[in-house]
Amino acid sequence: MQSMEEMIAAAQKAAESIQNQMNDVQAKLDSIEVEGVSGGGLVKIRCTAKGRILSVNIDESLMKPEEKQMVEDLVTAAFNDARGKADRVSNEEMQKAQQGMGLPPGMNLPGMG
């Protein structure tokens, strides 16, 4: 049987390993890109799986003062599309990380979904 000190040392080592894996997942999420689209492709927003906006592309056919409200609505819709995709990718990556840590299904660590 292990001593209390050995069990504490093993728990600390496991916690450090999990923290390192979490840092790796967070870095990976910031490198995965998704694209949100609205208006049949007239507005596109690229962002990372962490939700950091990388670019906004608006087709020049929408650049008319009388179309201002529609453009704003399309940008909002494209952002929400990108955010939804980013959330899905983020959740998938977190689930992969949890499985890699050998955690039982349904056991979530703080910050992991």
PDB file of N, CA and C in Angstrom:
ATOM      1  N   MET A   1       0.842  -1.188   0.000  1.00  0.00           N
ATOM      2  CA  MET A   1       0.000   0.000   0.000  1.00  0.00           C
ATOM      3  C   MET A   1       0.881   1.242   0.000  1.00  0.00           C
ATOM      4  N   GLN A   2       0.446   2.263  -0.764  1.00  0.00           N
ATOM      5  CA  GLN A   2       1.219   3.486  -0.871  1.00  0.00           C
ATOM      6  C   GLN A   2       1.074   4.340   0.390  1.00  0.00           C
ATOM      7  N   SER A   3       2.138   5.070   0.669  1.00  0.00           N
ATOM      8  CA  SER A   3       2.071   5.996   1.796  1.00  0.00           C
ATOM      9  C   SER A   3       1.286   7.233   1.376  1.00  0.00           C
ATOM     10  N   MET A   4       0.862   8.015   2.347  1.00  0.00           N
ATOM     11  CA  MET A   4       0.114   9.248   2.083  1.00  0.00           C
ATOM     12  C   MET A   4       0.943  10.199   1.219  1.00  0.00           C
ATOM     13  N   GLU A   5       2.247  10.284   1.497  1.00  0.00           N
ATOM     14  CA  GLU A   5       3.122  11.165   0.731  1.00  0.00           C
ATOM     15  C   GLU A   5       3.180  10.738  -0.736  1.00  0.00           C
ATOM     16  N   GLU A   6       3.240   9.417  -0.976  1.00  0.00           N
ATOM     17  CA  GLU A   6       3.292   8.912  -2.340  1.00  0.00           C
ATOM     18  C   GLU A   6       1.987   9.221  -3.080  1.00  0.00           C
ATOM     19  N   MET A   7       0.873   9.076  -2.381  1.00  0.00           N
ATOM     20  CA  MET A   7      -0.418   9.363  -3.015  1.00  0.00           C
ATOM     21  C   MET A   7      -0.550  10.850  -3.330  1.00  0.00           C
ATOM     22  N   ILE A   8      -0.081  11.710  -2.417  1.00  0.00           N
ATOM     23  CA  ILE A   8      -0.138  13.159  -2.656  1.00  0.00           C
ATOM     24  C   ILE A   8       0.762  13.532  -3.825  1.00  0.00           C
ATOM     25  N   ALA A   9       1.956  12.954  -3.879  1.00  0.00           N
ATOM     26  CA  ALA A   9       2.883  13.223  -4.980  1.00  0.00           C
ATOM     27  C   ALA A   9       2.281  12.768  -6.306  1.00  0.00           C
ATOM     28  N   ALA A  10       1.630  11.602  -6.318  1.00  0.00           N
ATOM     29  CA  ALA A  10       1.002  11.098  -7.539  1.00  0.00           C
ATOM     30  C   ALA A  10      -0.147  12.013  -7.975  1.00  0.00           C
ATOM     31  N   ALA A  11      -0.922  12.500  -7.009  1.00  0.00           N
ATOM     32  CA  ALA A  11      -2.034  13.406  -7.318  1.00  0.00           C
ATOM     33  C   ALA A  11      -1.506  14.725  -7.880  1.00  0.00           C
ATOM     34  N   GLN A  12      -0.428  15.238  -7.308  1.00  0.00           N
ATOM     35  CA  GLN A  12       0.159  16.486  -7.809  1.00  0.00           C
ATOM     36  C   GLN A  12       0.694  16.308  -9.226  1.00  0.00           C
ATOM     37  N   LYS A  13       1.323  15.175  -9.467  1.00  0.00           N
ATOM     38  CA  LYS A  13       1.856  14.901 -10.804  1.00  0.00           C
ATOM     39  C   LYS A  13       0.715  14.797 -11.817  1.00  0.00           C
ATOM     40  N   ALA A  14      -0.373  14.143 -11.432  1.00  0.00           N
ATOM     41  CA  ALA A  14      -1.536  14.024 -12.320  1.00  0.00           C
ATOM     42  C   ALA A  14      -2.139  15.401 -12.594  1.00  0.00           C
ATOM     43  N   ALA A  15      -2.231  16.243 -11.574  1.00  0.00           N
ATOM     44  CA  ALA A  15      -2.779  17.595 -11.746  1.00  0.00           C
ATOM     45  C   ALA A  15      -1.905  18.415 -12.689  1.00  0.00           C
ATOM     46  N   GLU A  16      -0.600  18.292 -12.553  1.00  0.00           N
ATOM     47  CA  GLU A  16       0.321  19.009 -13.447  1.00  0.00           C
ATOM     48  C   GLU A  16       0.157  18.529 -14.881  1.00  0.00           C
ATOM     49  N   SER A  17      -0.003  17.237 -15.055  1.00  0.00           N
ATOM     50  CA  SER A  17      -0.181  16.666 -16.392  1.00  0.00           C
ATOM     51  C   SER A  17      -1.473  17.181 -17.018  1.00  0.00           C
ATOM     52  N   ILE A  18      -2.549  17.206 -16.240  1.00  0.00           N
ATOM     53  CA  ILE A  18      -3.831  17.705 -16.737  1.00  0.00           C
ATOM     54  C   ILE A  18      -3.710  19.183 -17.095  1.00  0.00           C
ATOM     55  N   GLN A  19      -3.038  19.971 -16.271  1.00  0.00           N
ATOM     56  CA  GLN A  19      -2.864  21.398 -16.550  1.00  0.00           C
ATOM     57  C   GLN A  19      -2.080  21.608 -17.845  1.00  0.00           C
ATOM     58  N   ASN A  20      -1.028  20.809 -18.052  1.00  0.00           N
ATOM     59  CA  ASN A  20      -0.250  20.907 -19.291  1.00  0.00           C
ATOM     60  C   ASN A  20      -1.102  20.563 -20.508  1.00  0.00           C
ATOM     61  N   GLN A  21      -1.925  19.514 -20.371  1.00  0.00           N
ATOM     62  CA  GLN A  21      -2.805  19.131 -21.472  1.00  0.00           C
ATOM     63  C   GLN A  21      -3.837  20.221 -21.750  1.00  0.00           C
ATOM     64  N   MET A  22      -4.366  20.844 -20.699  1.00  0.00           N
ATOM     65  CA  MET A  22      -5.326  21.939 -20.870  1.00  0.00           C
ATOM     66  C   MET A  22      -4.679  23.104 -21.606  1.00  0.00           C
ATOM     67  N   ASN A  23      -3.455  23.446 -21.247  1.00  0.00           N
ATOM     68  CA  ASN A  23      -2.745  24.530 -21.923  1.00  0.00           C
ATOM     69  C   ASN A  23      -2.550  24.203 -23.405  1.00  0.00           C
ATOM     70  N   ASP A  24      -2.227  22.947 -23.699  1.00  0.00           N
ATOM     71  CA  ASP A  24      -2.055  22.525 -25.088  1.00  0.00           C
ATOM     72  C   ASP A  24      -3.368  22.654 -25.865  1.00  0.00           C
ATOM     73  N   VAL A  25      -4.478  22.243 -25.244  1.00  0.00           N
ATOM     74  CA  VAL A  25      -5.785  22.331 -25.902  1.00  0.00           C
ATOM     75  C   VAL A  25      -6.146  23.790 -26.163  1.00  0.00           C
ATOM     76  N   GLN A  26      -5.924  24.657 -25.178  1.00  0.00           N
ATOM     77  CA  GLN A  26      -6.242  26.078 -25.352  1.00  0.00           C
ATOM     78  C   GLN A  26      -5.427  26.679 -26.498  1.00  0.00           C
ATOM     79  N   ALA A  27      -4.160  26.334 -26.589  1.00  0.00           N
ATOM     80  CA  ALA A  27      -3.324  26.837 -27.683  1.00  0.00           C
ATOM     81  C   ALA A  27      -3.826  26.305 -29.025  1.00  0.00           C
ATOM     82  N   LYS A  28      -4.223  25.037 -29.049  1.00  0.00           N
ATOM     83  CA  LYS A  28      -4.731  24.446 -30.278  1.00  0.00           C
ATOM     84  C   LYS A  28      -6.017  25.142 -30.720  1.00  0.00           C
ATOM     85  N   LEU A  29      -6.911  25.440 -29.758  1.00  0.00           N
ATOM     86  CA  LEU A  29      -8.173  26.092 -30.097  1.00  0.00           C
ATOM     87  C   LEU A  29      -7.941  27.460 -30.728  1.00  0.00           C
ATOM     88  N   ASP A  30      -6.889  28.138 -30.315  1.00  0.00           N
ATOM     89  CA  ASP A  30      -6.622  29.454 -30.880  1.00  0.00           C
ATOM     90  C   ASP A  30      -5.996  29.357 -32.271  1.00  0.00           C
ATOM     91  N   SER A  31      -5.607  28.146 -32.688  1.00  0.00           N
ATOM     92  CA  SER A  31      -5.038  27.978 -34.026  1.00  0.00           C
ATOM     93  C   SER A  31      -6.039  27.378 -35.007  1.00  0.00           C
ATOM     94  N   ILE A  32      -7.165  26.862 -34.515  1.00  0.00           N
ATOM     95  CA  ILE A  32      -8.198  26.298 -35.392  1.00  0.00           C
ATOM     96  C   ILE A  32      -9.098  27.439 -35.858  1.00  0.00           C
ATOM     97  N   GLU A  33      -9.302  27.534 -37.173  1.00  0.00           N
ATOM     98  CA  GLU A  33     -10.125  28.593 -37.732  1.00  0.00           C
ATOM     99  C   GLU A  33     -11.452  28.043 -38.246  1.00  0.00           C
ATOM    100  N   VAL A  34     -12.516  28.820 -38.043  1.00  0.00           N
ATOM    101  CA  VAL A  34     -13.836  28.508 -38.584  1.00  0.00           C
ATOM    102  C   VAL A  34     -14.332  29.751 -39.313  1.00  0.00           C
ATOM    103  N   GLU A  35     -15.310  29.559 -40.203  1.00  0.00           N
ATOM    104  CA  GLU A  35     -15.864  30.686 -40.951  1.00  0.00           C
ATOM    105  C   GLU A  35     -17.370  30.691 -40.816  1.00  0.00           C
ATOM    106  N   GLY A  36     -17.906  31.834 -40.432  1.00  0.00           N
ATOM    107  CA  GLY A  36     -19.349  32.035 -40.382  1.00  0.00           C
ATOM    108  C   GLY A  36     -19.761  32.786 -41.634  1.00  0.00           C
ATOM    109  N   VAL A  37     -20.914  32.395 -42.201  1.00  0.00           N
ATOM    110  CA  VAL A  37     -21.367  32.975 -43.459  1.00  0.00           C
ATOM    111  C   VAL A  37     -22.834  33.368 -43.330  1.00  0.00           C
ATOM    112  N   SER A  38     -23.206  34.470 -43.980  1.00  0.00           N
ATOM    113  CA  SER A  38     -24.612  34.853 -44.062  1.00  0.00           C
ATOM    114  C   SER A  38     -24.872  35.505 -45.407  1.00  0.00           C
ATOM    115  N   GLY A  39     -26.156  35.657 -45.717  1.00  0.00           N
ATOM    116  CA  GLY A  39     -26.525  36.297 -46.980  1.00  0.00           C
ATOM    117  C   GLY A  39     -26.033  35.542 -48.197  1.00  0.00           C
ATOM    118  N   GLY A  40     -26.004  34.221 -48.113  1.00  0.00           N
ATOM    119  CA  GLY A  40     -25.553  33.423 -49.253  1.00  0.00           C
ATOM    120  C   GLY A  40     -24.094  33.647 -49.598  1.00  0.00           C
ATOM    121  N   GLY A  41     -23.295  34.010 -48.588  1.00  0.00           N
ATOM    122  CA  GLY A  41     -21.865  34.217 -48.806  1.00  0.00           C
ATOM    123  C   GLY A  41     -21.486  35.675 -48.995  1.00  0.00           C
ATOM    124  N   LEU A  42     -22.459  36.583 -48.900  1.00  0.00           N
ATOM    125  CA  LEU A  42     -22.144  38.007 -49.055  1.00  0.00           C
ATOM    126  C   LEU A  42     -21.357  38.558 -47.872  1.00  0.00           C
ATOM    127  N   VAL A  43     -21.547  37.946 -46.702  1.00  0.00           N
ATOM    128  CA  VAL A  43     -20.800  38.356 -45.510  1.00  0.00           C
ATOM    129  C   VAL A  43     -20.155  37.110 -44.915  1.00  0.00           C
ATOM    130  N   LYS A  44     -18.848  37.214 -44.646  1.00  0.00           N
ATOM    131  CA  LYS A  44     -18.101  36.098 -44.064  1.00  0.00           C
ATOM    132  C   LYS A  44     -17.263  36.618 -42.905  1.00  0.00           C
ATOM    133  N   ILE A  45     -17.246  35.841 -41.831  1.00  0.00           N
ATOM    134  CA  ILE A  45     -16.416  36.178 -40.675  1.00  0.00           C
ATOM    135  C   ILE A  45     -15.583  34.954 -40.325  1.00  0.00           C
ATOM    136  N   ARG A  46     -14.259  35.152 -40.240  1.00  0.00           N
ATOM    137  CA  ARG A  46     -13.360  34.080 -39.814  1.00  0.00           C
ATOM    138  C   ARG A  46     -12.980  34.338 -38.363  1.00  0.00           C
ATOM    139  N   CYS A  47     -12.977  33.271 -37.575  1.00  0.00           N
ATOM    140  CA  CYS A  47     -12.555  33.402 -36.180  1.00  0.00           C
ATOM    141  C   CYS A  47     -11.896  32.102 -35.741  1.00  0.00           C
ATOM    142  N   THR A  48     -11.231  32.166 -34.596  1.00  0.00           N
ATOM    143  CA  THR A  48     -10.628  30.954 -34.031  1.00  0.00           C
ATOM    144  C   THR A  48     -11.682  30.209 -33.243  1.00  0.00           C
ATOM    145  N   ALA A  49     -11.378  28.967 -32.914  1.00  0.00           N
ATOM    146  CA  ALA A  49     -12.299  28.171 -32.105  1.00  0.00           C
ATOM    147  C   ALA A  49     -12.447  28.743 -30.698  1.00  0.00           C
ATOM    148  N   LYS A  50     -11.551  29.624 -30.308  1.00  0.00           N
ATOM    149  CA  LYS A  50     -11.694  30.322 -29.030  1.00  0.00           C
ATOM    150  C   LYS A  50     -12.579  31.554 -29.172  1.00  0.00           C
ATOM    151  N   GLY A  51     -12.961  31.904 -30.421  1.00  0.00           N
ATOM    152  CA  GLY A  51     -13.855  33.023 -30.651  1.00  0.00           C
ATOM    153  C   GLY A  51     -13.169  34.332 -31.007  1.00  0.00           C
ATOM    154  N   ARG A  52     -11.859  34.310 -31.220  1.00  0.00           N
ATOM    155  CA  ARG A  52     -11.131  35.520 -31.600  1.00  0.00           C
ATOM    156  C   ARG A  52     -11.397  35.800 -33.074  1.00  0.00           C
ATOM    157  N   ILE A  53     -11.936  36.995 -33.386  1.00  0.00           N
ATOM    158  CA  ILE A  53     -12.257  37.371 -34.759  1.00  0.00           C
ATOM    159  C   ILE A  53     -10.965  37.642 -35.523  1.00  0.00           C
ATOM    160  N   LEU A  54     -10.835  37.005 -36.687  1.00  0.00           N
ATOM    161  CA  LEU A  54      -9.659  37.171 -37.528  1.00  0.00           C
ATOM    162  C   LEU A  54      -9.923  38.118 -38.695  1.00  0.00           C
ATOM    163  N   SER A  55     -11.114  38.012 -39.276  1.00  0.00           N
ATOM    164  CA  SER A  55     -11.428  38.891 -40.397  1.00  0.00           C
ATOM    165  C   SER A  55     -12.925  38.953 -40.636  1.00  0.00           C
ATOM    166  N   VAL A  56     -13.341  40.055 -41.267  1.00  0.00           N
ATOM    167  CA  VAL A  56     -14.719  40.254 -41.716  1.00  0.00           C
ATOM    168  C   VAL A  56     -14.633  40.603 -43.197  1.00  0.00           C
ATOM    169  N   ASN A  57     -15.403  39.897 -44.023  1.00  0.00           N
ATOM    170  CA  ASN A  57     -15.422  40.170 -45.447  1.00  0.00           C
ATOM    171  C   ASN A  57     -16.851  40.475 -45.861  1.00  0.00           C
ATOM    172  N   ILE A  58     -17.056  41.670 -46.428  1.00  0.00           N
ATOM    173  CA  ILE A  58     -18.383  42.091 -46.888  1.00  0.00           C
ATOM    174  C   ILE A  58     -18.303  42.330 -48.385  1.00  0.00           C
ATOM    175  N   ASP A  59     -19.153  41.627 -49.136  1.00  0.00           N
ATOM    176  CA  ASP A  59     -19.180  41.797 -50.586  1.00  0.00           C
ATOM    177  C   ASP A  59     -19.491  43.250 -50.914  1.00  0.00           C
ATOM    178  N   GLU A  60     -18.772  43.805 -51.892  1.00  0.00           N
ATOM    179  CA  GLU A  60     -18.935  45.230 -52.194  1.00  0.00           C
ATOM    180  C   GLU A  60     -20.309  45.566 -52.750  1.00  0.00           C
ATOM    181  N   SER A  61     -21.066  44.572 -53.204  1.00  0.00           N
ATOM    182  CA  SER A  61     -22.422  44.855 -53.693  1.00  0.00           C
ATOM    183  C   SER A  61     -23.339  45.346 -52.576  1.00  0.00           C
ATOM    184  N   LEU A  62     -22.936  45.103 -51.323  1.00  0.00           N
ATOM    185  CA  LEU A  62     -23.726  45.547 -50.174  1.00  0.00           C
ATOM    186  C   LEU A  62     -23.348  46.939 -49.689  1.00  0.00           C
ATOM    187  N   MET A  63     -22.338  47.539 -50.286  1.00  0.00           N
ATOM    188  CA  MET A  63     -21.812  48.806 -49.790  1.00  0.00           C
ATOM    189  C   MET A  63     -22.602  49.997 -50.338  1.00  0.00           C
ATOM    190  N   LYS A  64     -23.851  50.060 -49.963  1.00  0.00           N
ATOM    191  CA  LYS A  64     -24.728  51.160 -50.356  1.00  0.00           C
ATOM    192  C   LYS A  64     -25.362  51.702 -49.083  1.00  0.00           C
ATOM    193  N   PRO A  65     -25.428  53.018 -48.939  1.00  0.00           N
ATOM    194  CA  PRO A  65     -26.012  53.594 -47.707  1.00  0.00           C
ATOM    195  C   PRO A  65     -27.401  53.061 -47.389  1.00  0.00           C
ATOM    196  N   GLU A  66     -28.219  52.819 -48.400  1.00  0.00           N
ATOM    197  CA  GLU A  66     -29.580  52.336 -48.140  1.00  0.00           C
ATOM    198  C   GLU A  66     -29.606  50.881 -47.669  1.00  0.00           C
ATOM    199  N   GLU A  67     -28.485  50.181 -47.772  1.00  0.00           N
ATOM    200  CA  GLU A  67     -28.392  48.785 -47.336  1.00  0.00           C
ATOM    201  C   GLU A  67     -27.761  48.636 -45.955  1.00  0.00           C
ATOM    202  N   LYS A  68     -27.507  49.753 -45.267  1.00  0.00           N
ATOM    203  CA  LYS A  68     -26.801  49.747 -43.985  1.00  0.00           C
ATOM    204  C   LYS A  68     -27.411  48.761 -42.983  1.00  0.00           C
ATOM    205  N   GLN A  69     -28.703  48.825 -42.759  1.00  0.00           N
ATOM    206  CA  GLN A  69     -29.355  47.943 -41.784  1.00  0.00           C
ATOM    207  C   GLN A  69     -29.206  46.481 -42.175  1.00  0.00           C
ATOM    208  N   MET A  70     -29.366  46.180 -43.463  1.00  0.00           N
ATOM    209  CA  MET A  70     -29.229  44.797 -43.904  1.00  0.00           C
ATOM    210  C   MET A  70     -27.794  44.308 -43.694  1.00  0.00           C
ATOM    211  N   VAL A  71     -26.808  45.143 -44.004  1.00  0.00           N
ATOM    212  CA  VAL A  71     -25.407  44.757 -43.811  1.00  0.00           C
ATOM    213  C   VAL A  71     -25.145  44.479 -42.329  1.00  0.00           C
ATOM    214  N   GLU A  72     -25.648  45.341 -41.470  1.00  0.00           N
ATOM    215  CA  GLU A  72     -25.461  45.125 -40.029  1.00  0.00           C
ATOM    216  C   GLU A  72     -26.091  43.811 -39.589  1.00  0.00           C
ATOM    217  N   ASP A  73     -27.279  43.508 -40.104  1.00  0.00           N
ATOM    218  CA  ASP A  73     -27.939  42.245 -39.768  1.00  0.00           C
ATOM    219  C   ASP A  73     -27.150  41.049 -40.293  1.00  0.00           C
ATOM    220  N   LEU A  74     -26.607  41.167 -41.503  1.00  0.00           N
ATOM    221  CA  LEU A  74     -25.825  40.073 -42.079  1.00  0.00           C
ATOM    222  C   LEU A  74     -24.519  39.851 -41.316  1.00  0.00           C
ATOM    223  N   VAL A  75     -23.878  40.941 -40.887  1.00  0.00           N
ATOM    224  CA  VAL A  75     -22.648  40.804 -40.099  1.00  0.00           C
ATOM    225  C   VAL A  75     -22.969  40.110 -38.780  1.00  0.00           C
ATOM    226  N   THR A  76     -24.053  40.505 -38.160  1.00  0.00           N
ATOM    227  CA  THR A  76     -24.467  39.863 -36.902  1.00  0.00           C
ATOM    228  C   THR A  76     -24.732  38.379 -37.121  1.00  0.00           C
ATOM    229  N   ALA A  77     -25.445  38.039 -38.190  1.00  0.00           N
ATOM    230  CA  ALA A  77     -25.754  36.637 -38.481  1.00  0.00           C
ATOM    231  C   ALA A  77     -24.484  35.845 -38.768  1.00  0.00           C
ATOM    232  N   ALA A  78     -23.552  36.431 -39.529  1.00  0.00           N
ATOM    233  CA  ALA A  78     -22.298  35.730 -39.830  1.00  0.00           C
ATOM    234  C   ALA A  78     -21.479  35.520 -38.564  1.00  0.00           C
ATOM    235  N   PHE A  79     -21.446  36.530 -37.702  1.00  0.00           N
ATOM    236  CA  PHE A  79     -20.725  36.374 -36.440  1.00  0.00           C
ATOM    237  C   PHE A  79     -21.332  35.244 -35.612  1.00  0.00           C
ATOM    238  N   ASN A  80     -22.652  35.226 -35.496  1.00  0.00           N
ATOM    239  CA  ASN A  80     -23.306  34.170 -34.719  1.00  0.00           C
ATOM    240  C   ASN A  80     -23.061  32.792 -35.316  1.00  0.00           C
ATOM    241  N   ASP A  81     -23.021  32.704 -36.644  1.00  0.00           N
ATOM    242  CA  ASP A  81     -22.709  31.440 -37.314  1.00  0.00           C
ATOM    243  C   ASP A  81     -21.287  31.004 -36.970  1.00  0.00           C
ATOM    244  N   ALA A  82     -20.336  31.945 -37.054  1.00  0.00           N
ATOM    245  CA  ALA A  82     -18.938  31.634 -36.728  1.00  0.00           C
ATOM    246  C   ALA A  82     -18.806  31.239 -35.266  1.00  0.00           C
ATOM    247  N   ARG A  83     -19.475  31.957 -34.382  1.00  0.00           N
ATOM    248  CA  ARG A  83     -19.399  31.665 -32.943  1.00  0.00           C
ATOM    249  C   ARG A  83     -19.946  30.272 -32.644  1.00  0.00           C
ATOM    250  N   GLY A  84     -21.055  29.913 -33.298  1.00  0.00           N
ATOM    251  CA  GLY A  84     -21.628  28.576 -33.104  1.00  0.00           C
ATOM    252  C   GLY A  84     -20.674  27.485 -33.561  1.00  0.00           C
ATOM    253  N   LYS A  85     -20.021  27.710 -34.703  1.00  0.00           N
ATOM    254  CA  LYS A  85     -19.044  26.732 -35.207  1.00  0.00           C
ATOM    255  C   LYS A  85     -17.838  26.659 -34.267  1.00  0.00           C
ATOM    256  N   ALA A  86     -17.400  27.812 -33.783  1.00  0.00           N
ATOM    257  CA  ALA A  86     -16.261  27.837 -32.859  1.00  0.00           C
ATOM    258  C   ALA A  86     -16.598  27.064 -31.587  1.00  0.00           C
ATOM    259  N   ASP A  87     -17.799  27.253 -31.077  1.00  0.00           N
ATOM    260  CA  ASP A  87     -18.220  26.536 -29.871  1.00  0.00           C
ATOM    261  C   ASP A  87     -18.243  25.027 -30.097  1.00  0.00           C
ATOM    262  N   ARG A  88     -18.751  24.600 -31.254  1.00  0.00           N
ATOM    263  CA  ARG A  88     -18.794  23.157 -31.547  1.00  0.00           C
ATOM    264  C   ARG A  88     -17.390  22.573 -31.633  1.00  0.00           C
ATOM    265  N   VAL A  89     -16.485  23.259 -32.341  1.00  0.00           N
ATOM    266  CA  VAL A  89     -15.107  22.772 -32.465  1.00  0.00           C
ATOM    267  C   VAL A  89     -14.439  22.746 -31.095  1.00  0.00           C
ATOM    268  N   SER A  90     -14.651  23.783 -30.313  1.00  0.00           N
ATOM    269  CA  SER A  90     -14.068  23.854 -28.976  1.00  0.00           C
ATOM    270  C   SER A  90     -14.548  22.688 -28.114  1.00  0.00           C
ATOM    271  N   ASN A  91     -15.845  22.423 -28.138  1.00  0.00           N
ATOM    272  CA  ASN A  91     -16.385  21.305 -27.353  1.00  0.00           C
ATOM    273  C   ASN A  91     -15.822  19.968 -27.813  1.00  0.00           C
ATOM    274  N   GLU A  92     -15.683  19.787 -29.132  1.00  0.00           N
ATOM    275  CA  GLU A  92     -15.112  18.541 -29.645  1.00  0.00           C
ATOM    276  C   GLU A  92     -13.670  18.363 -29.175  1.00  0.00           C
ATOM    277  N   GLU A  93     -12.888  19.441 -29.229  1.00  0.00           N
ATOM    278  CA  GLU A  93     -11.486  19.364 -28.806  1.00  0.00           C
ATOM    279  C   GLU A  93     -11.380  19.089 -27.305  1.00  0.00           C
ATOM    280  N   MET A  94     -12.238  19.701 -26.529  1.00  0.00           N
ATOM    281  CA  MET A  94     -12.219  19.476 -25.076  1.00  0.00           C
ATOM    282  C   MET A  94     -12.593  18.023 -24.763  1.00  0.00           C
ATOM    283  N   GLN A  95     -13.576  17.478 -25.492  1.00  0.00           N
ATOM    284  CA  GLN A  95     -13.951  16.083 -25.268  1.00  0.00           C
ATOM    285  C   GLN A  95     -12.801  15.149 -25.618  1.00  0.00           C
ATOM    286  N   LYS A  96     -12.101  15.447 -26.712  1.00  0.00           N
ATOM    287  CA  LYS A  96     -10.937  14.636 -27.078  1.00  0.00           C
ATOM    288  C   LYS A  96      -9.880  14.696 -25.980  1.00  0.00           C
ATOM    289  N   ALA A  97      -9.665  15.892 -25.442  1.00  0.00           N
ATOM    290  CA  ALA A  97      -8.658  16.059 -24.390  1.00  0.00           C
ATOM    291  C   ALA A  97      -9.053  15.272 -23.148  1.00  0.00           C
ATOM    292  N   GLN A  98     -10.324  15.316 -22.792  1.00  0.00           N
ATOM    293  CA  GLN A  98     -10.780  14.572 -21.614  1.00  0.00           C
ATOM    294  C   GLN A  98     -10.602  13.075 -21.813  1.00  0.00           C
ATOM    295  N   GLN A  99     -10.912  12.601 -23.012  1.00  0.00           N
ATOM    296  CA  GLN A  99     -10.732  11.174 -23.282  1.00  0.00           C
ATOM    297  C   GLN A  99      -9.263  10.802 -23.202  1.00  0.00           C
ATOM    298  N   GLY A 100      -8.397  11.690 -23.677  1.00  0.00           N
ATOM    299  CA  GLY A 100      -6.955  11.447 -23.630  1.00  0.00           C
ATOM    300  C   GLY A 100      -6.420  11.418 -22.207  1.00  0.00           C
ATOM    301  N   MET A 101      -7.136  12.061 -21.296  1.00  0.00           N
ATOM    302  CA  MET A 101      -6.723  12.064 -19.888  1.00  0.00           C
ATOM    303  C   MET A 101      -7.241  10.849 -19.142  1.00  0.00           C
ATOM    304  N   GLY A 102      -8.087  10.063 -19.820  1.00  0.00           N
ATOM    305  CA  GLY A 102      -8.615   8.869 -19.187  1.00  0.00           C
ATOM    306  C   GLY A 102      -9.721   9.144 -18.185  1.00  0.00           C
ATOM    307  N   LEU A 103     -10.389  10.295 -18.322  1.00  0.00           N
ATOM    308  CA  LEU A 103     -11.483  10.610 -17.408  1.00  0.00           C
ATOM    309  C   LEU A 103     -12.723   9.827 -17.812  1.00  0.00           C
ATOM    310  N   PRO A 104     -13.507   9.396 -16.838  1.00  0.00           N
ATOM    311  CA  PRO A 104     -14.731   8.666 -17.173  1.00  0.00           C
ATOM    312  C   PRO A 104     -15.737   9.574 -17.866  1.00  0.00           C
ATOM    313  N   PRO A 105     -16.588   9.031 -18.732  1.00  0.00           N
ATOM    314  CA  PRO A 105     -17.614   9.837 -19.417  1.00  0.00           C
ATOM    315  C   PRO A 105     -18.458  10.593 -18.395  1.00  0.00           C
ATOM    316  N   GLY A 106     -18.751  11.848 -18.735  1.00  0.00           N
ATOM    317  CA  GLY A 106     -19.598  12.651 -17.859  1.00  0.00           C
ATOM    318  C   GLY A 106     -18.847  13.402 -16.781  1.00  0.00           C
ATOM    319  N   MET A 107     -17.581  13.069 -16.565  1.00  0.00           N
ATOM    320  CA  MET A 107     -16.800  13.780 -15.559  1.00  0.00           C
ATOM    321  C   MET A 107     -16.116  14.958 -16.234  1.00  0.00           C
ATOM    322  N   ASN A 108     -16.543  16.159 -15.866  1.00  0.00           N
ATOM    323  CA  ASN A 108     -15.999  17.353 -16.471  1.00  0.00           C
ATOM    324  C   ASN A 108     -15.126  18.096 -15.479  1.00  0.00           C
ATOM    325  N   LEU A 109     -13.966  18.516 -15.947  1.00  0.00           N
ATOM    326  CA  LEU A 109     -13.105  19.361 -15.146  1.00  0.00           C
ATOM    327  C   LEU A 109     -13.491  20.814 -15.395  1.00  0.00           C
ATOM    328  N   PRO A 110     -13.278  21.697 -14.440  1.00  0.00           N
ATOM    329  CA  PRO A 110     -13.576  23.112 -14.669  1.00  0.00           C
ATOM    330  C   PRO A 110     -12.859  23.620 -15.912  1.00  0.00           C
ATOM    331  N   GLY A 111     -13.612  24.346 -16.750  1.00  0.00           N
ATOM    332  CA  GLY A 111     -13.036  24.896 -17.964  1.00  0.00           C
ATOM    333  C   GLY A 111     -13.019  23.933 -19.127  1.00  0.00           C
ATOM    334  N   MET A 112     -13.575  22.751 -18.953  1.00  0.00           N
ATOM    335  CA  MET A 112     -13.531  21.754 -20.026  1.00  0.00           C
ATOM    336  C   MET A 112     -14.935  21.357 -20.508  1.00  0.00           C
ATOM    337  N   GLY A 113     -15.874  22.255 -20.371  1.00  0.00           N
ATOM    338  CA  GLY A 113     -17.201  21.954 -20.926  1.00  0.00           C
ATOM    339  C   GLY A 113     -18.147  21.707 -19.902  1.00  0.00           C
TER     340      GLY A 113
END
